[in-house]
Short mmCIF file of C-alpha atoms and ligand atoms in Angstrom, two decimals:
data_model
loop_
_atom_site.label_atom_id
_atom_site.label_comp_id
_atom_site.label_asym_id
_atom_site.label_seq_id
_atom_site.Cartn_x
_atom_site.Cartn_y
_atom_site.Cartn_z
CA UNK A 1 -19.87 -38.61 13.28
CA UNK A 2 -23.15 -38.21 15.18
CA UNK A 3 -26.19 -37.04 13.17
CA UNK A 4 -25.91 -33.56 14.69
CA UNK A 5 -22.17 -33.39 13.93
CA UNK A 6 -22.75 -34.41 10.35
CA UNK A 7 -25.59 -31.88 9.97
CA UNK A 8 -23.22 -29.18 11.29
CA UNK A 9 -20.51 -30.33 8.89
CA UNK A 10 -22.95 -30.16 5.94
CA UNK A 11 -23.97 -26.63 6.91
CA UNK A 12 -20.34 -25.56 7.27
CA UNK A 13 -19.35 -27.20 3.99
CA UNK A 14 -22.17 -25.41 2.18
CA UNK A 15 -20.93 -22.08 3.56
CA UNK A 16 -17.23 -22.69 2.91
CA UNK A 17 -17.74 -24.04 -0.62
CA UNK A 18 -19.18 -20.64 -1.54
CA UNK A 19 -16.60 -18.49 0.16
CA UNK A 20 -14.11 -16.78 -2.13
CA UNK A 21 -11.80 -13.86 -1.56
CA UNK A 22 -9.67 -12.05 -4.12
CA UNK A 23 -5.99 -11.56 -3.45
CA UNK A 24 -4.00 -8.53 -4.68
CA UNK A 25 -1.01 -8.83 -7.00
CA UNK A 26 0.76 -6.17 -4.92
CA UNK A 27 0.52 -8.35 -1.80
CA UNK A 28 3.24 -10.56 -3.33
CA UNK A 29 5.55 -7.72 -4.39
CA UNK A 30 8.09 -5.76 -2.40
CA UNK A 31 6.30 -2.92 -0.68
CA UNK A 32 7.27 -0.72 2.21
CA UNK A 33 6.43 2.33 4.20
CA UNK A 34 7.32 5.94 3.51
CA UNK A 35 10.47 5.32 5.56
CA UNK A 36 11.86 2.56 3.44
CA UNK A 37 11.54 -0.95 2.23
CA UNK A 38 12.87 -4.24 3.58
CA UNK A 39 13.26 -6.27 0.46
CA UNK A 40 12.37 -9.97 0.47
CA UNK A 41 14.29 -12.24 -1.85
CA UNK A 42 11.17 -14.34 -2.49
CA UNK A 43 8.94 -11.40 -3.39
CA UNK A 44 7.37 -11.45 -6.85
CA UNK A 45 8.79 -8.96 -9.27
CA UNK A 46 7.09 -10.02 -12.48
CA UNK A 47 3.48 -10.63 -13.36
CA UNK A 48 4.29 -14.29 -13.95
CA UNK A 49 5.63 -14.59 -10.40
CA UNK A 50 2.54 -12.90 -8.98
CA UNK A 51 0.27 -15.36 -10.81
CA UNK A 52 2.38 -18.30 -9.65
CA UNK A 53 2.24 -17.13 -6.02
CA UNK A 54 -1.50 -16.59 -6.28
CA UNK A 55 -1.88 -20.14 -7.62
CA UNK A 56 0.03 -21.48 -4.62
CA UNK A 57 -2.29 -19.64 -2.22
CA UNK A 58 -5.33 -20.99 -4.07
CA UNK A 59 -3.91 -24.51 -4.05
CA UNK A 60 -3.55 -24.33 -0.29
CA UNK A 61 -6.78 -22.54 0.62
CA UNK A 62 -9.19 -23.39 -2.20
CA UNK A 63 -10.67 -19.90 -1.88
CA UNK A 64 -8.70 -17.49 -4.05
CA UNK A 65 -9.34 -18.11 -7.76
CA UNK A 66 -8.86 -14.46 -8.80
CA UNK A 67 -6.04 -11.94 -8.62
CA UNK A 68 -6.66 -8.19 -8.39
CA UNK A 69 -4.48 -6.28 -10.84
CA UNK A 70 -3.20 -2.72 -10.64
CA UNK A 71 -2.92 -1.36 -14.16
CA UNK A 72 0.29 0.63 -13.80
CA UNK A 73 2.10 -2.07 -11.84
CA UNK A 74 0.81 -5.13 -13.68
CA UNK A 75 -0.14 -3.92 -17.14
CA UNK A 76 2.16 -0.93 -17.67
CA UNK A 77 1.67 -1.32 -21.42
CA UNK A 78 -2.12 -1.09 -21.02
CA UNK A 79 -4.19 -3.07 -23.52
CA UNK A 80 -1.02 -4.41 -25.12
CA UNK A 81 -0.35 -6.41 -21.93
CA UNK A 82 -3.72 -8.16 -21.90
CA UNK A 83 -2.41 -11.11 -23.88
CA UNK A 84 0.32 -11.70 -21.33
CA UNK A 85 -2.28 -11.84 -18.57
CA UNK A 86 -4.40 -14.27 -20.58
CA UNK A 87 -1.35 -16.45 -21.19
CA UNK A 88 -0.78 -16.64 -17.42
CA UNK A 89 -4.42 -17.35 -16.56
CA UNK A 90 -4.49 -20.70 -18.32
CA UNK A 91 -1.52 -22.54 -16.80
CA UNK A 92 -1.98 -21.13 -13.28
CA UNK A 93 -5.77 -21.54 -13.13
CA UNK A 94 -5.97 -18.04 -11.67
CA UNK A 95 -8.24 -15.50 -13.35
CA UNK A 96 -7.72 -11.76 -13.52
CA UNK A 97 -9.87 -10.15 -10.85
CA UNK A 98 -10.76 -6.53 -10.28
CA UNK A 99 -8.88 -4.03 -12.40
CA UNK A 100 -7.46 -1.06 -10.47
CA UNK A 101 -6.67 2.08 -12.45
CA UNK A 102 -3.72 4.00 -11.04
CA UNK A 103 -4.47 7.71 -10.68
CA UNK A 104 -1.94 8.52 -8.01
CA UNK A 105 1.62 7.88 -9.10
CA UNK A 106 2.14 9.90 -12.24
CA UNK A 107 3.77 13.33 -11.74
CA UNK A 108 0.84 15.00 -13.49
CA UNK A 109 -1.41 13.98 -10.55
CA UNK A 110 0.40 16.19 -8.03
CA UNK A 111 -2.74 18.33 -7.62
CA UNK A 112 -5.24 15.57 -8.29
CA UNK A 113 -6.48 13.36 -11.09
CA UNK A 114 -10.21 13.59 -11.85
CA UNK A 115 -10.36 16.67 -9.59
CA UNK A 116 -7.25 18.39 -10.90
CA UNK A 117 -7.86 22.07 -11.80
CA UNK A 118 -6.20 21.34 -15.14
CA UNK A 119 -8.69 20.22 -17.76
CA UNK A 120 -5.93 18.37 -19.57
CA UNK A 121 -4.94 16.31 -16.51
CA UNK A 122 -8.59 15.52 -15.79
CA UNK A 123 -9.00 14.29 -19.36
CA UNK A 124 -5.88 12.13 -19.07
CA UNK A 125 -7.17 10.61 -15.82
CA UNK A 126 -10.53 9.84 -17.41
CA UNK A 127 -8.79 8.29 -20.42
CA UNK A 128 -6.85 6.02 -18.09
CA UNK A 129 -10.10 4.87 -16.47
CA UNK A 130 -11.64 4.20 -19.90
CA UNK A 131 -8.52 2.21 -20.87
CA UNK A 132 -8.87 0.25 -17.62
CA UNK A 133 -12.52 -0.51 -18.44
CA UNK A 134 -11.37 -1.76 -21.83
CA UNK A 135 -8.69 -3.94 -20.21
CA UNK A 136 -11.31 -5.35 -17.84
CA UNK A 137 -13.60 -6.07 -20.81
CA UNK A 138 -10.88 -8.05 -22.60
CA UNK A 139 -10.10 -9.99 -19.43
CA UNK A 140 -13.78 -10.62 -18.64
CA UNK A 141 -13.23 -8.89 -15.31
CA UNK A 142 -16.45 -7.58 -13.85
CA UNK A 143 -15.13 -4.90 -11.50
CA UNK A 144 -13.15 -1.73 -12.07
CA UNK A 145 -12.00 -0.60 -8.63
CA UNK A 146 -11.44 3.10 -8.42
CA UNK A 147 -9.47 4.85 -5.73
CA UNK A 148 -8.36 8.47 -6.05
CA UNK A 149 -5.63 10.08 -3.99
CA UNK A 150 -7.22 13.44 -4.83
CA UNK A 151 -7.45 16.07 -2.14
CA UNK A 152 -5.52 19.00 -0.74
CA UNK A 153 -3.16 19.69 2.12
CA UNK A 154 -4.02 23.28 3.04
CA UNK A 155 -7.31 25.09 3.64
CA UNK A 156 -8.30 27.53 0.93
CA UNK A 157 -5.94 26.12 -1.68
CA UNK A 158 -8.59 24.24 -3.68
CA UNK A 159 -12.28 24.68 -4.44
CA UNK A 160 -14.08 21.74 -2.85
CA UNK A 161 -17.14 22.74 -4.88
CA UNK A 162 -15.49 22.70 -8.28
CA UNK A 163 -13.90 19.41 -7.49
CA UNK A 164 -17.27 17.81 -6.69
CA UNK A 165 -18.55 18.89 -10.10
CA UNK A 166 -15.49 17.56 -11.94
CA UNK A 167 -15.75 14.27 -10.09
CA UNK A 168 -19.44 13.81 -10.89
CA UNK A 169 -18.88 14.63 -14.52
CA UNK A 170 -15.98 12.20 -14.91
CA UNK A 171 -17.66 9.32 -13.09
CA UNK A 172 -20.80 9.71 -15.21
CA UNK A 173 -18.63 9.60 -18.32
CA UNK A 174 -16.79 6.51 -17.07
CA UNK A 175 -20.07 4.79 -16.22
CA UNK A 176 -21.32 5.23 -19.79
CA UNK A 177 -18.46 3.10 -21.02
CA UNK A 178 -19.28 0.07 -18.85
CA UNK A 179 -20.62 -3.11 -20.39
CA UNK A 180 -23.95 -4.18 -18.86
CA UNK A 181 -22.21 -6.78 -16.69
CA UNK A 182 -19.40 -4.51 -15.50
CA UNK A 183 -19.34 -2.52 -12.28
CA UNK A 184 -17.53 0.61 -11.17
CA UNK A 185 -16.50 0.37 -7.53
CA UNK A 186 -15.83 3.71 -5.84
CA UNK A 187 -13.52 3.56 -2.82
CA UNK A 188 -13.41 6.26 -0.15
CA UNK A 189 -10.66 7.25 2.23
CA UNK A 190 -10.72 10.06 4.81
CA UNK A 191 -7.07 11.09 4.57
CA UNK A 192 -3.66 10.18 3.15
CA UNK A 193 -1.93 11.16 0.99
CA UNK A 194 -3.98 14.36 1.27
CA UNK A 195 -4.20 15.66 4.82
CA UNK A 196 -6.62 18.58 4.75
CA UNK A 197 -9.39 17.31 2.50
CA UNK A 198 -9.89 14.16 0.47
CA UNK A 199 -12.29 14.42 -2.48
CA UNK A 200 -14.03 11.11 -1.71
CA UNK A 201 -13.66 11.03 2.04
CA UNK A 202 -16.42 8.76 3.26
CA UNK A 203 -19.24 6.38 2.36
CA UNK A 204 -21.74 9.23 2.06
CA UNK A 205 -19.74 10.95 -0.65
CA UNK A 206 -19.04 7.64 -2.31
CA UNK A 207 -22.74 6.69 -2.24
CA UNK A 208 -23.77 10.01 -3.73
CA UNK A 209 -21.20 9.68 -6.51
CA UNK A 210 -22.44 6.16 -7.27
CA UNK A 211 -26.01 7.39 -7.50
CA UNK A 212 -25.13 10.21 -9.85
CA UNK A 213 -22.82 8.01 -11.95
CA UNK A 214 -25.41 5.28 -12.64
CA UNK A 215 -26.83 1.93 -11.55
CA UNK A 216 -23.62 -0.03 -12.11
CA UNK A 217 -21.60 2.05 -9.66
CA UNK A 218 -21.19 0.72 -6.12
CA UNK A 219 -19.30 1.66 -2.98
CA UNK A 220 -16.09 -0.11 -2.07
CA UNK A 221 -15.36 -0.32 1.66
CA UNK A 222 -11.68 -0.59 2.56
CA UNK A 223 -11.69 -1.48 6.25
CA UNK A 224 -8.55 0.62 6.83
CA UNK A 225 -10.18 3.75 5.41
CA UNK A 226 -12.07 4.94 8.47
CA UNK A 227 -11.35 7.05 11.47
CA UNK A 228 -10.60 5.10 14.60
CA UNK A 229 -13.68 3.91 16.46
CA UNK A 230 -15.99 4.36 13.45
CA UNK A 231 -18.65 1.67 13.40
CA UNK A 232 -17.84 -0.02 10.10
CA UNK A 233 -20.48 -2.74 10.39
CA UNK A 234 -23.14 -0.06 10.65
CA UNK A 235 -21.86 1.52 7.44
CA UNK A 236 -21.99 -1.93 5.85
CA UNK A 237 -25.58 -2.46 7.01
CA UNK A 238 -26.59 0.92 5.58
CA UNK A 239 -24.90 0.26 2.26
CA UNK A 240 -26.61 -3.13 2.05
CA UNK A 241 -29.93 -1.47 2.88
CA UNK A 242 -29.37 1.07 0.11
CA UNK A 243 -28.22 -1.63 -2.31
CA UNK A 244 -25.00 0.23 -2.81
CA UNK A 245 -22.42 -2.13 -1.38
CA UNK A 246 -20.07 -3.26 -4.12
CA UNK A 247 -17.26 -4.89 -2.23
CA UNK A 248 -14.50 -4.77 0.33
CA UNK A 249 -10.81 -4.25 0.60
CA UNK A 250 -10.01 -6.18 3.77
CA UNK A 251 -7.03 -5.51 5.96
CA UNK A 252 -6.48 -4.57 9.59
CA UNK A 253 -4.98 -1.61 11.39
CA UNK A 254 -4.12 -0.18 14.73
CA UNK A 255 -3.93 3.51 13.85
CA UNK A 256 -4.69 4.54 10.28
CA UNK A 257 -4.52 2.74 6.94
CA UNK A 258 -1.88 0.35 8.27
CA UNK A 259 -2.61 -2.46 5.76
CA UNK A 260 -1.92 -5.18 8.34
CA UNK A 261 -3.24 -8.69 7.84
CA UNK A 262 -6.97 -9.19 8.28
CA UNK A 263 -8.03 -9.99 11.82
CA UNK A 264 -4.55 -9.47 13.26
CA UNK A 265 -5.61 -6.57 15.50
CA UNK A 266 -9.38 -6.79 15.77
CA UNK A 267 -10.89 -10.05 14.49
CA UNK A 268 -14.16 -9.21 16.29
CA UNK A 269 -14.69 -6.31 13.91
CA UNK A 270 -14.41 -8.55 10.86
CA UNK A 271 -16.82 -10.98 12.53
CA UNK A 272 -19.30 -8.15 13.10
CA UNK A 273 -19.05 -7.06 9.46
CA UNK A 274 -19.54 -10.66 8.31
CA UNK A 275 -22.59 -10.95 10.55
CA UNK A 276 -24.27 -8.04 8.75
CA UNK A 277 -23.50 -9.68 5.41
CA UNK A 278 -24.95 -13.02 6.50
CA UNK A 279 -28.01 -11.28 7.86
CA UNK A 280 -28.53 -9.46 4.58
CA UNK A 281 -28.05 -12.68 2.60
CA UNK A 282 -30.61 -14.53 4.69
CA UNK A 283 -33.13 -11.67 4.46
CA UNK A 284 -32.61 -10.83 0.78
CA UNK A 285 -30.97 -13.80 -0.97
CA UNK A 286 -31.42 -12.13 -4.39
CA UNK A 287 -29.22 -9.18 -3.53
CA UNK A 288 -25.94 -9.40 -5.45
CA UNK A 289 -23.06 -10.50 -3.24
CA UNK A 290 -20.37 -7.97 -2.36
CA UNK A 291 -16.91 -8.73 -3.75
CA UNK A 292 -14.36 -9.73 -1.11
CA UNK A 293 -10.85 -8.53 -1.81
CA UNK A 294 -7.73 -8.27 0.27
CA UNK A 295 -5.76 -5.03 0.14
CA UNK A 296 -2.70 -5.54 2.32
CA UNK A 297 0.95 -4.68 2.26
CA UNK A 298 3.16 -7.38 3.73
CA UNK A 299 6.27 -5.50 4.69
CA UNK A 300 7.66 -7.74 7.40
CA UNK A 301 5.82 -11.06 7.12
CA UNK A 302 6.62 -13.48 4.32
CA UNK A 303 4.34 -12.59 1.42
CA UNK A 304 2.81 -15.99 0.76
CA UNK A 305 2.64 -16.96 4.40
CA UNK A 306 0.83 -13.70 5.20
CA UNK A 307 -1.62 -14.27 2.37
CA UNK A 308 -2.42 -17.85 3.39
CA UNK A 309 -2.82 -16.74 7.01
CA UNK A 310 -5.19 -13.97 5.89
CA UNK A 311 -7.37 -16.25 3.79
CA UNK A 312 -7.55 -18.90 6.53
CA UNK A 313 -8.53 -16.21 9.06
CA UNK A 314 -11.20 -14.89 6.72
CA UNK A 315 -12.60 -18.41 6.29
CA UNK A 316 -12.72 -18.91 10.07
CA UNK A 317 -14.45 -15.60 10.74
CA UNK A 318 -16.89 -16.08 7.87
CA UNK A 319 -17.86 -19.49 9.22
CA UNK A 320 -18.15 -18.28 12.82
CA UNK A 321 -20.48 -15.47 11.74
CA UNK A 322 -22.51 -17.83 9.53
CA UNK A 323 -23.14 -20.18 12.44
CA UNK A 324 -24.79 -17.57 14.65
CA UNK A 325 -28.28 -18.73 15.55
CA UNK A 326 -29.91 -15.76 13.86
CA UNK A 327 -33.45 -16.75 14.73
CA UNK A 328 -32.66 -16.93 18.40
CA UNK A 329 -30.66 -13.73 18.23
CA UNK A 330 -33.58 -11.93 16.66
CA UNK A 331 -35.92 -13.15 19.40
CA UNK A 332 -33.50 -11.93 22.07
CA UNK A 333 -33.11 -8.58 20.32
CA UNK A 334 -36.87 -8.23 20.09
CA UNK A 335 -37.34 -8.92 23.80
CA UNK A 336 -34.38 -6.65 24.64
CA UNK A 337 -32.68 -9.42 26.59
CA UNK A 338 -29.39 -7.61 26.27
CA UNK A 339 -27.02 -9.92 28.08
CA UNK A 340 -28.38 -13.08 26.50
CA UNK A 341 -28.26 -11.51 23.03
CA UNK A 342 -24.70 -10.32 23.53
CA UNK A 343 -23.61 -13.67 24.93
CA UNK A 344 -25.12 -15.50 21.97
CA UNK A 345 -23.30 -13.15 19.60
CA UNK A 346 -19.99 -13.32 21.45
CA UNK A 347 -20.34 -17.06 21.91
CA UNK A 348 -20.39 -17.47 18.13
CA UNK A 349 -17.24 -15.37 17.91
CA UNK A 350 -15.43 -17.44 20.55
CA UNK A 351 -16.47 -20.76 19.03
CA UNK A 352 -13.46 -22.65 17.69
CA UNK A 353 -14.38 -23.56 14.13
CA UNK A 354 -10.87 -24.68 13.16
CA UNK A 355 -11.63 -28.42 13.54
CA UNK A 356 -14.67 -27.98 11.23
CA UNK A 357 -12.54 -26.12 8.72
CA UNK A 358 -9.90 -28.85 8.81
CA UNK A 359 -12.58 -31.47 8.13
CA UNK A 360 -13.95 -29.43 5.25
CA UNK A 361 -10.47 -28.97 3.77
CA UNK A 362 -9.73 -32.67 3.91
CA UNK A 363 -13.08 -33.51 2.36
CA UNK A 364 -12.20 -31.18 -0.54
CA UNK A 365 -8.70 -32.61 -1.06
CA UNK A 366 -6.99 -29.62 0.61
CA UNK A 367 -4.40 -29.71 3.37
CA UNK A 368 -6.06 -29.69 6.82
CA UNK A 369 -3.74 -26.88 7.90
CA UNK A 370 -2.67 -24.69 4.95
CA UNK A 371 0.04 -22.82 6.86
CA UNK A 372 1.78 -26.01 7.95
CA UNK A 373 1.38 -27.39 4.45
CA UNK A 374 3.04 -24.28 3.05
CA UNK A 375 5.98 -24.71 5.45
CA UNK A 376 6.37 -28.38 4.57
CA UNK A 377 5.99 -27.98 0.87
CA UNK A 378 9.15 -25.92 0.29
CA UNK A 379 7.53 -23.50 -2.21
CA UNK A 380 8.79 -20.41 -0.40
CA UNK A 381 12.34 -21.75 -0.19
CA UNK A 382 12.25 -22.66 -3.89
CA UNK A 383 11.10 -19.25 -5.09
CA UNK A 384 13.45 -17.51 -2.68
CA UNK A 385 16.40 -19.35 -4.23
CA UNK A 386 15.16 -18.72 -7.77
CA UNK A 387 14.39 -15.05 -7.24
CA UNK A 388 17.25 -14.17 -4.92
CA UNK A 389 19.47 -12.88 -7.67
CA UNK A 390 17.08 -10.22 -8.89
CA UNK A 391 15.88 -7.86 -6.23
CA UNK A 392 13.34 -5.58 -7.78
CA UNK A 393 10.95 -2.88 -6.74
CA UNK A 394 8.34 -3.54 -9.40
CA UNK A 395 4.84 -3.21 -8.04
CA UNK A 396 5.80 -1.11 -5.06
CA UNK A 397 3.90 1.98 -4.07
CA UNK A 398 5.73 3.22 -1.03
C1 LIG B 401 -5.31 3.20 -1.10
O1 LIG B 401 -4.87 3.31 0.21
C2 LIG B 401 -5.68 1.77 -1.44
O2 LIG B 401 -6.51 1.25 -0.43
C3 LIG B 401 -6.36 1.67 -2.79
O3 LIG B 401 -7.27 0.60 -2.83
C4 LIG B 401 -5.22 1.39 -3.71
O4 LIG B 401 -5.59 0.82 -4.92
C5 LIG B 401 -4.40 0.46 -2.86
O5 LIG B 401 -4.54 0.97 -1.53
C6 LIG B 401 -2.98 0.46 -3.28
O6 LIG B 401 -2.27 -0.37 -2.47
MN1 LIG B 402 -8.00 -0.22 -0.83
#
């Protein structure tokens, strides 16, 4: 290696050693669309299987030490299931990640959860969040990731005003129950399942709710939760500027919240988001890092293959964005040399960092190509044989 190659490798290694992304338990389970489900024999149907699959992804990528859990799907018994999670953490080396309360599947939530006109339902929803905070506390999980399906389908059928008040009240109450090191992440979504109004529809509403809830509440950006053509990296830059960015749910889409694998449709967008994050980190290194999580539904691709592909893509795009010559870019921006600035930016996106990543992987005892390693290793065939006899729908939400 020439001195400049080895300096580049050291820089890349420093960046990749610090890159981690959380994978979701539901990414390993059978999921589908509203039209049906194509069941995979190798899909995980128990919590143990989800932890085992997560460990396989971490073994191959070296970047996924935590598993996001959805309370209803993974801990249906609530606090009583905490011990089971702890018992799985040790042998698999995977830690429980963000804890996701489920406020959208129970029949009582037909007209909303925290925004339901019924005081009783609102109280039940809040209790579930408090239970989820307690679960997170026992599992030493920092983040409670909150997404509400609340909204309405027809104009005039609900009071948007009352619902804002109920939401503020409940989130303040939830915030009071956080430990000092815990965070409440508030996710927004413009539509679906509600199609007229959604109670937390965008980052502005989410930001306001965080501010009124308290200093440990932050916005969660799910990349699929925007209208087409919205400039997500600008939202990210604003949230960073306001110190309100808590984390991401990464996925890709073509139309709406399609939950496709990250970078499959528009890798340039992920690169642009990553650029804003690197910029913020270099300007304000003390700012707490946003949590990176994947929120995908692998309906057609093999679950583990899709997850490994996603993580490897995220590593590539993260590294590409990190290697932008930011000093030069800033000079070009300042002098309004548009074409040169754009070419520098795009050049970083087009750069093939895969050989660097392979070198880094080998230097860390990982397989140079995790997808090939997965194919050769026979894990998927093994679990498919083992699990074939029990098709289950546990963990599905469609
Ligand atoms: C809703 O679309 C969402 O993005 C929320 O994060 C949920 O927790 C997750 O998907 C369920 O898959
Ligand atoms: Mn999400």
